[in-house]
mmCIF file of C-alpha atoms in Angstrom:
data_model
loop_
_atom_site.group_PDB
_atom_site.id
_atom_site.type_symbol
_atom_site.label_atom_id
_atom_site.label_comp_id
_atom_site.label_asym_id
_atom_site.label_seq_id
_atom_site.Cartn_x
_atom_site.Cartn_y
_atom_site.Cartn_z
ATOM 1 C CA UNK J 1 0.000 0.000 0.000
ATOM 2 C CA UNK J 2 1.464 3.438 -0.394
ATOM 3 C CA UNK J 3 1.815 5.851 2.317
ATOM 4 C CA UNK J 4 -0.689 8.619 2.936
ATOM 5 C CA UNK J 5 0.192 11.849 1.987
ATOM 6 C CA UNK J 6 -0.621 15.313 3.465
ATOM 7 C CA UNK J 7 -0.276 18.901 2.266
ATOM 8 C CA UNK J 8 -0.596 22.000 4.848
ATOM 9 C CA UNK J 9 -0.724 25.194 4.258
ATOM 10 C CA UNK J 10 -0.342 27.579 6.898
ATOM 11 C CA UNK J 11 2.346 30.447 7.326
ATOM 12 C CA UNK J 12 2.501 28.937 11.553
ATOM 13 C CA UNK J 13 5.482 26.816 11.741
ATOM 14 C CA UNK J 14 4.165 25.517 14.551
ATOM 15 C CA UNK J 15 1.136 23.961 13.152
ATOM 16 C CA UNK J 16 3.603 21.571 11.097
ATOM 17 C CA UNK J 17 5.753 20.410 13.877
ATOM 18 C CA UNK J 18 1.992 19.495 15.641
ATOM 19 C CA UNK J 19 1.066 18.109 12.162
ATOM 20 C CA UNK J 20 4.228 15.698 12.200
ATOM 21 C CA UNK J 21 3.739 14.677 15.886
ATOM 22 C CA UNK J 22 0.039 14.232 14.996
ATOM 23 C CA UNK J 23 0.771 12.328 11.750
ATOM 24 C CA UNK J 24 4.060 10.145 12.642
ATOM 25 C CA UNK J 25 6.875 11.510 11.307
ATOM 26 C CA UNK J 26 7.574 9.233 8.028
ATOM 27 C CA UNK J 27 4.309 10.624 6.505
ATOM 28 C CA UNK J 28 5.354 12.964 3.943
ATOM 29 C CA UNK J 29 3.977 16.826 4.347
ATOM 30 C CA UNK J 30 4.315 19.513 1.768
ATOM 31 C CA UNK J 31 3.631 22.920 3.208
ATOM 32 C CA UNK J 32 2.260 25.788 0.886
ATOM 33 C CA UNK J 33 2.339 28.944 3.239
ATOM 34 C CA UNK J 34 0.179 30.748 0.233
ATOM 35 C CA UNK J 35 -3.327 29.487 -0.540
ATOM 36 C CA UNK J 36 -2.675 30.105 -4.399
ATOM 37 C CA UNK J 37 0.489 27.868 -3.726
ATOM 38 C CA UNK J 38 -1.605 25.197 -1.858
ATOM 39 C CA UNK J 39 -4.246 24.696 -4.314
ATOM 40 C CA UNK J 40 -2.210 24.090 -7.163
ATOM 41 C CA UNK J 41 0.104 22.098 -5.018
ATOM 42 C CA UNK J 42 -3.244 19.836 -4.789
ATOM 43 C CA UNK J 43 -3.841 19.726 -8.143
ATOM 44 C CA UNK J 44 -0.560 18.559 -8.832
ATOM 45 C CA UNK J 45 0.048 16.129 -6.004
ATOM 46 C CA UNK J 46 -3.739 15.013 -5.099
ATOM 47 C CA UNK J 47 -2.655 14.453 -1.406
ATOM 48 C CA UNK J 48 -4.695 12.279 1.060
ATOM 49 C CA UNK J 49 -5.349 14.912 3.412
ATOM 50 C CA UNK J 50 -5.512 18.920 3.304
ATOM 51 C CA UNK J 51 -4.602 21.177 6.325
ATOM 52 C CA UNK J 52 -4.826 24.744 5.835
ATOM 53 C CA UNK J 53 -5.347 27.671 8.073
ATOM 54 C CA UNK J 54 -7.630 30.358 7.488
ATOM 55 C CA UNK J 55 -10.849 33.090 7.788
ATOM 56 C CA UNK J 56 -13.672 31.113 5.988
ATOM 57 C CA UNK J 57 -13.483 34.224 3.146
ATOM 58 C CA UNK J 58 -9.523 33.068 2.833
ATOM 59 C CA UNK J 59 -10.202 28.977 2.484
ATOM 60 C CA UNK J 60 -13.501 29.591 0.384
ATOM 61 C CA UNK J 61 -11.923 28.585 -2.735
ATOM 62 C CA UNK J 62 -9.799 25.356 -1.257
ATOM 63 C CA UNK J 63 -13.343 24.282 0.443
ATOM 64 C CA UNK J 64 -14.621 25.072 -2.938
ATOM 65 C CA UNK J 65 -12.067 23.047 -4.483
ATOM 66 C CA UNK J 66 -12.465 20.075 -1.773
ATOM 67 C CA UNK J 67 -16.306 19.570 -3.175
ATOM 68 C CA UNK J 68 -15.086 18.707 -6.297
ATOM 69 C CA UNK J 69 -12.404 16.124 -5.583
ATOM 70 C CA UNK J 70 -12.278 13.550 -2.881
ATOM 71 C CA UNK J 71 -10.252 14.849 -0.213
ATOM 72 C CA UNK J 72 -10.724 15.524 2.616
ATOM 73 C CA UNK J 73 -9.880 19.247 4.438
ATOM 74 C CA UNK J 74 -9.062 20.078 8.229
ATOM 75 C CA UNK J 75 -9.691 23.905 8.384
ATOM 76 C CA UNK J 76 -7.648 25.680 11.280
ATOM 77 C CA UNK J 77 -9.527 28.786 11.832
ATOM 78 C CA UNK J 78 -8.098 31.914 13.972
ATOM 79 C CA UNK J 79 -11.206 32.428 16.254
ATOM 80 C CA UNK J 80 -13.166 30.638 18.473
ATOM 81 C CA UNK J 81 -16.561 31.333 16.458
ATOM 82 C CA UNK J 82 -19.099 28.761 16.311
ATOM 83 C CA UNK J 83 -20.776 30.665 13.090
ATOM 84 C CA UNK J 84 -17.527 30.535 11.445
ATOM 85 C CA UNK J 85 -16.722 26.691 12.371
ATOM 86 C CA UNK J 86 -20.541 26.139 10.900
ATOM 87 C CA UNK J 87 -19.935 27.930 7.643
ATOM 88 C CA UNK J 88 -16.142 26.040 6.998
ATOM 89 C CA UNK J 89 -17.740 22.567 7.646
ATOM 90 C CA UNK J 90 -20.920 23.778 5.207
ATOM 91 C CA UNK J 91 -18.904 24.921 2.771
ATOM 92 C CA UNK J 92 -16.709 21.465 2.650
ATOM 93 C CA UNK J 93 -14.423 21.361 5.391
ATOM 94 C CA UNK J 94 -14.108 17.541 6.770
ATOM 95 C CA UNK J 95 -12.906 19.073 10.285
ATOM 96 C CA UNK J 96 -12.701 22.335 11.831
ATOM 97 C CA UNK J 97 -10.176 23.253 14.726
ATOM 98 C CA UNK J 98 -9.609 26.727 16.376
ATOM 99 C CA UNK J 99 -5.912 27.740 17.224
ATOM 100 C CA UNK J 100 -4.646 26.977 19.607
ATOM 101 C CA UNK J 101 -4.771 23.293 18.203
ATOM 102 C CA UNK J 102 -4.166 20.475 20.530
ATOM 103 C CA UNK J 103 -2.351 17.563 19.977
ATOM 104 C CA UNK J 104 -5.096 15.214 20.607
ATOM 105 C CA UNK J 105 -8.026 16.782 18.128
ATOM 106 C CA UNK J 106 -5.426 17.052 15.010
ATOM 107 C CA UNK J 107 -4.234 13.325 15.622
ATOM 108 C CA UNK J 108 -8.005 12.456 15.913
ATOM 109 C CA UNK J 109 -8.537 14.644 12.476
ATOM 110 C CA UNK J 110 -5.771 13.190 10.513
ATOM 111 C CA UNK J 111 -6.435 9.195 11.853
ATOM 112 C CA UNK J 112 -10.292 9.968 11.011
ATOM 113 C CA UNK J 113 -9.626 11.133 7.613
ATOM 114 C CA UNK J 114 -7.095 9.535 6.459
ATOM 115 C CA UNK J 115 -8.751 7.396 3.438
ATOM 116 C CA UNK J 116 -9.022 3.820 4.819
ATOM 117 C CA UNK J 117 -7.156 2.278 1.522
ATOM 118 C CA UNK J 118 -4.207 4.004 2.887
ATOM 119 C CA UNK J 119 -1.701 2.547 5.549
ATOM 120 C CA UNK J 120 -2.318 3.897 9.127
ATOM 121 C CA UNK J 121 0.243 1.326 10.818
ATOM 122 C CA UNK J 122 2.998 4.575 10.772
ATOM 123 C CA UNK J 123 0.528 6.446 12.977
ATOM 124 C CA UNK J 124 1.335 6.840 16.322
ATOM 125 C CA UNK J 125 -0.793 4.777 19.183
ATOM 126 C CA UNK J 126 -3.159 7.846 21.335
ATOM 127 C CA UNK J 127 -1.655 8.637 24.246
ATOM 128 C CA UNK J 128 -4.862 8.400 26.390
#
């Protein structure tokens, strides 16, 4: 089977040393800190997973984007708004976590998502 694949985009360098803990580290992650740069990253690479940061006006088109293909999208969003978290996940987010992210709800994302065809042996065990 071939290894997932996931592709962040977010200008936090933080978010991708969480996303490698959360992932196990032998997944591969391309980062895009520019939406323009992510999407056409996706095009090219058609990743297993999407992570990208953003207002709901700045992921519109990758949530517009994620309706037409298969993959599935974890939106990080800046505020703790329930309206906002509502919109993402109506306009195609798979997930929706507010910064500060914790450990625990990104592994649970990225295990969740993952598309089952794909090898989750490299992820790591919870820690609960």
């Amino acid at each position: 089977m071939n290894r997932p694949t996931i592709l962040l985009i977010s200008k936090h360098p933080d978010t991708r040393r969480l996303l490698e803990e959360a992932s196990g580290r032998d997944i591969p992650i391309e980062n895009a800190q520019l939406m323009a740069d992510g999407l056409r990253l996706w095009k090219e690479r058609s990743p297993d997973l999407v992570v990208c940061e953003g207002t709901f006006h700045q992921l519109l088109p990758m949530l517009d984007y994620a309706r037409q293909s298969s993959t599935p999208v974890v939106a990080v969003g800046e505020r703790h708004s329930v309206k906002e978290a509502v919109d993402i996940m109506r306009a195609g987010a798979s997930d929706y976590l507010a910064r500060p992210i914790h450990l625990e709800d990104l592994r649970a994302s990225v295990t969740r998502l993952i598309q089952p065809s794909t090898s989750l042996s490299s992820f790591p065990p919870s820690k609960d």
